[in-house]
Backbone as CSV, one residue per row, in Angstrom:
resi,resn,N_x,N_y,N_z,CA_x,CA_y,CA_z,C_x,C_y,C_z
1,UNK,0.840,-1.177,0.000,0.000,0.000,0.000,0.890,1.247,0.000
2,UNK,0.456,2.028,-0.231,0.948,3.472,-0.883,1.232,4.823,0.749
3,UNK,1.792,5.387,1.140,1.968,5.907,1.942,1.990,7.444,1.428
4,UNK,0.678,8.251,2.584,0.505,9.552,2.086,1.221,10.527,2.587
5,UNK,1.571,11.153,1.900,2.502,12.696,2.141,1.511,13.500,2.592
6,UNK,1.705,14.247,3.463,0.712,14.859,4.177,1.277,16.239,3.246
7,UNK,1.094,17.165,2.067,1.548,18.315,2.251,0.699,19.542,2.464
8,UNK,1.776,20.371,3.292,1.262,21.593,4.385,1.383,23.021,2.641
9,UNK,0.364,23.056,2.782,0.247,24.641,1.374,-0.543,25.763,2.455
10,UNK,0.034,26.838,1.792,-0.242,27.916,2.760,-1.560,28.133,2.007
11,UNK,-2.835,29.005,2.407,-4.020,29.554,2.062,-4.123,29.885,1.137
12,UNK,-3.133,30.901,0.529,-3.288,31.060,-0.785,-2.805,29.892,-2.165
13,UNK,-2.122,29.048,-1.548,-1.783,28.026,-2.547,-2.893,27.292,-2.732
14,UNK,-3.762,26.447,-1.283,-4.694,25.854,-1.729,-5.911,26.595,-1.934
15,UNK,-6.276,27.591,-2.448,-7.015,28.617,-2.591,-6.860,28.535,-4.419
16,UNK,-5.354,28.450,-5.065,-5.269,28.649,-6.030,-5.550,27.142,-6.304
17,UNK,-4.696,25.944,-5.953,-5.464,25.132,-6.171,-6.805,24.414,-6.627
18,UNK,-7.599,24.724,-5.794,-9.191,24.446,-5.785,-9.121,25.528,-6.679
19,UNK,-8.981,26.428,-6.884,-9.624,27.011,-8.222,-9.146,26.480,-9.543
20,UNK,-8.043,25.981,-9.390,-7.429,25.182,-10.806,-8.114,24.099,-10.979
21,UNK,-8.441,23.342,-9.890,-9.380,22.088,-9.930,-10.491,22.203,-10.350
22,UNK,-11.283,23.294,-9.613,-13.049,23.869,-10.590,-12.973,24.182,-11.978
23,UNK,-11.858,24.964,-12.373,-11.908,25.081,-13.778,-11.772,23.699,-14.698
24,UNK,-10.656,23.062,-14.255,-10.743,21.847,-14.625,-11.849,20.813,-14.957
25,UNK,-12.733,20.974,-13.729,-13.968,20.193,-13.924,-14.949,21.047,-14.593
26,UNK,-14.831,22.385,-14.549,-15.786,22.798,-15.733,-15.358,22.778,-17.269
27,UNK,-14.041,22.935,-17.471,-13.990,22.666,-18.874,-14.259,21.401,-19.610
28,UNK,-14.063,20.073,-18.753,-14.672,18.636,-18.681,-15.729,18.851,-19.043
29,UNK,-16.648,19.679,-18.088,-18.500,19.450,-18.145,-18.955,20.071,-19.575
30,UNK,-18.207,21.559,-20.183,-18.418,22.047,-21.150,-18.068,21.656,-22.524
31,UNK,-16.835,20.768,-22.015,-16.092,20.476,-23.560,-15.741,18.712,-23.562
32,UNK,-16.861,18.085,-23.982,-16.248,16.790,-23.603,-15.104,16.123,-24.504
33,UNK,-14.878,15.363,-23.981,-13.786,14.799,-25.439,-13.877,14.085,-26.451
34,UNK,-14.042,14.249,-27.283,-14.359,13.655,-28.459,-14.116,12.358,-28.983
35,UNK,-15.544,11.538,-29.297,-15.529,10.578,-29.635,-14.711,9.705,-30.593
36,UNK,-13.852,9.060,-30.386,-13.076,8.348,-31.339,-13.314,7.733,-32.191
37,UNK,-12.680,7.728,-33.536,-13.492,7.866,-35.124,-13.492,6.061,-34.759
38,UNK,-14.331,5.776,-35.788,-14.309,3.775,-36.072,-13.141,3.380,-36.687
39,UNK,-12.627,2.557,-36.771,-11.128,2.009,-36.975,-11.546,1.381,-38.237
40,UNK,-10.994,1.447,-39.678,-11.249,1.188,-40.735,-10.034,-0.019,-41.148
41,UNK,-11.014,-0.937,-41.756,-10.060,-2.025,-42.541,-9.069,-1.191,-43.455
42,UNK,-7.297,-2.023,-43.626,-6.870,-1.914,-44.465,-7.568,-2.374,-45.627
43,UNK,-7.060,-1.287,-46.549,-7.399,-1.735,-48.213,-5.767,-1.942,-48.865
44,UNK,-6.244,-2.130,-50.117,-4.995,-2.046,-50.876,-4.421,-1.188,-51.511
45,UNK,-4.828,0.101,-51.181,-4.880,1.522,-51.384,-4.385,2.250,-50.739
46,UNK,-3.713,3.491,-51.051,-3.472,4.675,-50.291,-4.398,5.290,-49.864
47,UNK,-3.789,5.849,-48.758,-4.793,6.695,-48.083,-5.418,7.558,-49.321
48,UNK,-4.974,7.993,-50.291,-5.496,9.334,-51.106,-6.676,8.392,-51.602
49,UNK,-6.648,6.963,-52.217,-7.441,6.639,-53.181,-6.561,5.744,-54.233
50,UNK,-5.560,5.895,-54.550,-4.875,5.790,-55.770,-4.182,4.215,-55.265
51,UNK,-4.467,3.340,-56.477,-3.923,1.983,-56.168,-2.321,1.557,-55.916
52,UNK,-2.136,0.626,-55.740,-0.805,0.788,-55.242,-0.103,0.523,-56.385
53,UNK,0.935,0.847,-57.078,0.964,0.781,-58.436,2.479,-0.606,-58.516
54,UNK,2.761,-0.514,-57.612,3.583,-1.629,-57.560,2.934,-3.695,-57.687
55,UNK,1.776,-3.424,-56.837,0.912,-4.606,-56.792,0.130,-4.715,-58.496
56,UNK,-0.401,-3.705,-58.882,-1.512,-3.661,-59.869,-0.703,-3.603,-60.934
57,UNK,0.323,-3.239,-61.900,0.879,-2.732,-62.658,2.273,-4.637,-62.957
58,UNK,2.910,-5.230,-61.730,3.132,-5.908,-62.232,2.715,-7.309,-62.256
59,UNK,2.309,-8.238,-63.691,2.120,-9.555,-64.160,2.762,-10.534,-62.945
60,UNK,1.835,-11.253,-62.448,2.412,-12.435,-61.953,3.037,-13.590,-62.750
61,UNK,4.421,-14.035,-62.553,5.137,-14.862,-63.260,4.543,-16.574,-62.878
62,UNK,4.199,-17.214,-63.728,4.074,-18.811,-63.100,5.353,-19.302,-63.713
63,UNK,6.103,-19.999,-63.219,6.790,-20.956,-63.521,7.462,-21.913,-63.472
């Protein structure tokens, strides 16, 4: 288990504190964080669109 530091802040520190903390939780309440996009299958494509020109362009050899 974890052992607590007791620390001693003078009035105006924890004064500034708790006010850093309220803002904190109000910018949370006002601005939430944004939902993370859906994770898309690779294709065989570039991101732009454009095929990969190395795969498409050369003949497979049998022999």
């Amino acid at each position: 288990m974890v052992d607590l530091i007791l620390i001693q802040l003078s009035p105006e520190q924890r004064e500034r504190l708790e006010h850093l903390a309220d803002a904190g939780r109000l910018r949370t309440a006002l601005h939430p964080a944004p939902k993370p996009r859906p994770v898309r299958s690779r294709s065989r494509q570039y991101p732009g669109g454009r095929p990969n020109p190395w795969r498409t362009s050369r003949p497979r050899r049998r022999g």
